[in-house]
C-alpha cells in the first residue's frame, strides 16, 4: 500500500559491505526521494550506483540501517514491497528465446497480474513502444534498441509506483532513446517515481529533476539539477561531474 | 497456480525451441539403446546361434582323438576347423588369426594310446578290486594335457564355459575307453555298439527354466536387459539440458529481474521439475515404443512389457523424479554451464557403472557392491528388472521404491539448502 505522505525512498544510516570483502562500500548513507520525483544517480565507474540500486531493490541486503519504500522496509517486507517497484536492469533481463508477448505473459504472472490484465498491459505497452509488429517473434533476433524496449516494457507491466532504471538507453539509436525518454516522462506524469542511473549526462539533464552525484560509496552532492549547477557555478551536468569527481581513470574491478 | 502454470509454459516453450537440448535428451539415448542392444544381441547370438569357431590341431591320429573331435562337434556351441601338423604356439596363434578362430585346441601326439593305456589301467584296477583278475597291472603314464588357446576378447565366463564343454567331451571319450576296456576284459570281445551308445549317451536331461515371479516363461534377451537399463540412463541424461538450464537462468540477466519480483524462485524450480518430469516420461514412452515396435523390424527381439503396468508407471515416474531432482541439485550448486556439463556427464556415467547398468551389480566385488546402494540408478534398475525379467508386481518393487524416494528427498533437501545458502530463495 502506498502512503502518500511518505517518501518513495527513505534510506537511513545504511551500511553495506560485500561478503568476504574488507572494504566498506557504504557507511552511514542517508537519502530521501519524494514520491513522483525523477531522480538521477550519477557517478564514475565503481562509485557504487549499481550496488545502491541493488540494495534499494532488495537484490542485496544492507548490513546496517534501513531502506524503506513508501514506509515498507525492503529487508523486512520483501515480497509485499516488491509489488511497489519495477526494475529495468542494464543487462537484458528476459528470455531471449521467447517473443515479447511470451516474456510479458511470464513476467506479468510473476508480478502478480491476472491473465486479462497481462493481455491488456501487453497490448498497450507493445503499442506504445513500437513492438506490435514483432510481438510474436523471438527476442534473440531483435536489434539492441528493440531489446531495450522489451526490457523496459517488462519492467513496467505491473504499473509500479517506483521504477528503477539502470542505464536504460545504453547502446541504442537516437530514435529509440527519444522514445524511451518520452515514455518515461509520460509514466512520471502519471505519478511513477523514477530512479535513474546513466553515463549519458546530457540525456539526464532532460529527464531528472533531482540529482545525486556519488563517488567512492558516498553521495558527494544532492540537489535539484538547477540548484547544483548554480551552486557549483557550472553550465552543464558533465562539467559539474568532472569538477566533483576528477578526470582520472576509474578502474572498477 | 497461475504463476506455476505460466512458468511451466515458459519452460516448455524454451525447451521446445532448444533443438540441441531436445536431441541430446531424446536422440542420443535412442541411439545408445539401439547400438548397445544390437551389440549385446550379437553376443547372445554368438553363443546361441553363431557357433564359436575353434581350430583343432590334431597331432594324434588315433581313435580317441577322432572321438574327441566328434564329441566337441556334438556339443553344438563350436564350429570345428581342423588343421594338422602345427607344433608350436606361434604357429597356432598365426593359424587362429588366419582362420578368424576365437579358440584353438591342440590334441597332443599319442593322445589315443595314452588314453587307452589309462583306461586299461583303470579297468584292471576295477577288476582286481572285484577279485576277477589277478594279473599284473601295466603302469599307465599321465595323458599329456590338451592345450586350449583363446582370443583375449572372450569374457571369462564364456571362456570358462568353453573349457567346461571341452572337459565334458574329454570325459566322454575317457569314459568310453574305460568302459570298452572293462567290457573286453570281462567278455573278451568288443562291446556292442548299441550297448555302448545306450550307456554313454543316455544322459539325464537338464530342463532350463527362467524363474519369474509371475510364473511366465519369457527367456531373457538383449532387449529385455538393455531397454530398461538405457531408459534409466536416458532419464538421468536430462542433466545435460536441465542442469544447464538452471545454471543459464542463474547467470542470465533474467534472474536479476526474477529476484525482484514478488514470487519465490521455488516456483521456478517446481516448474522445472514438472516440465522435465514430463520429458523423462516422454523419453521412457519413446524408448519402450522403439523396443516394442522398431526392434523386431531391425531383427532384434521385441520388448515385452511387464504384466503389472501400474507398477511400471509408478517406478518410471519415481525414477524420472529422481533424475530431475539430481539434475536440478547439480544445477543449483554449479556456477557455470561447463561445470554442470562436465560434472553431469561424468557423474551419470559413474552412477550408471556402480548402479549396474554396465556390469551387473551381483558381479561386483567389495566396495563397489556396497557403493551400488548409493546410486539411484541401481534401485531403478533393480525395480525394472523385477518387472521386466522376473514378472514382478508393485509389491515386489516396494523395497526398490523406498530407497529411491529417500535419495530423491535428500536431493530435494540439498537443493533447498543450496538455494537458501546462495540467497536464491
Coordinates of C-alpha atoms in Angstrom, one line a residue, chain A residues 57 59 78-79 82-83 85 87 89 92-95 97-98 102 105-107 109-115 118 151 154-155, chain B residues 2-4 6-7 9-10 13-14 17 248-249 252-268 423:
Chain A
X57 CA 15.5 -3.3 -5.0
X59 CA 18.8 -7.8 -4.5
X78 CA 10.4 -8.1 0.7
X79 CA 7.5 -9.8 -1.1
X82 CA 8.2 -6.0 -4.5
X83 CA 4.8 -5.1 -5.8
X85 CA 8.6 -1.2 -7.7
X87 CA 13.3 -2.7 -12.3
X89 CA 18.4 -3.6 -15.3
X92 CA 18.7 -7.7 -20.9
X93 CA 16.6 -9.3 -18.3
X94 CA 14.3 -11.6 -20.2
X95 CA 14.3 -14.8 -22.1
X97 CA 14.3 -17.5 -26.9
X98 CA 10.8 -16.1 -26.2
X102 CA 5.6 -14.7 -24.2
X105 CA 3.0 -13.3 -20.1
X106 CA 5.6 -14.9 -17.8
X107 CA 6.9 -11.8 -16.1
X109 CA 2.3 -13.6 -13.9
X110 CA 5.4 -13.4 -11.7
X111 CA 4.5 -9.8 -11.0
X112 CA 1.1 -10.9 -9.6
X113 CA -1.1 -9.9 -12.5
X114 CA -4.0 -12.0 -13.8
X115 CA -4.4 -13.2 -17.4
X118 CA -1.4 -9.1 -18.6
X151 CA 13.4 -4.7 -21.3
X154 CA 8.6 -6.0 -18.9
X155 CA 9.8 -3.7 -16.1
Chain B
X2 CA -1.4 -19.3 -12.4
X3 CA 2.2 -18.4 -11.7
X4 CA 3.2 -22.0 -11.8
X6 CA 2.9 -19.5 -16.6
X7 CA 6.3 -20.8 -15.6
X9 CA 4.5 -22.8 -20.2
X10 CA 7.7 -20.7 -20.3
X13 CA 8.5 -23.0 -24.9
X14 CA 12.2 -22.6 -24.2
X17 CA 13.0 -24.2 -29.1
X248 CA 21.8 -20.5 -17.5
X249 CA 18.9 -18.9 -15.7
X252 CA 21.4 -14.7 -17.1
X253 CA 20.0 -11.2 -16.7
X254 CA 16.5 -12.6 -16.4
X255 CA 17.4 -14.0 -13.0
X256 CA 18.1 -10.5 -11.6
X257 CA 14.6 -9.5 -12.5
X258 CA 13.1 -12.7 -11.1
X259 CA 14.7 -11.9 -7.8
X260 CA 13.0 -8.6 -7.6
X261 CA 9.5 -9.9 -8.4
X262 CA 7.0 -11.0 -5.7
X263 CA 7.3 -14.7 -6.4
X264 CA 9.6 -17.3 -4.8
X265 CA 12.2 -18.9 -7.0
X266 CA 10.9 -22.2 -5.7
X267 CA 8.1 -21.8 -8.2
X268 CA 10.7 -21.8 -11.0
X423 CA 20.2 -16.4 -1.3

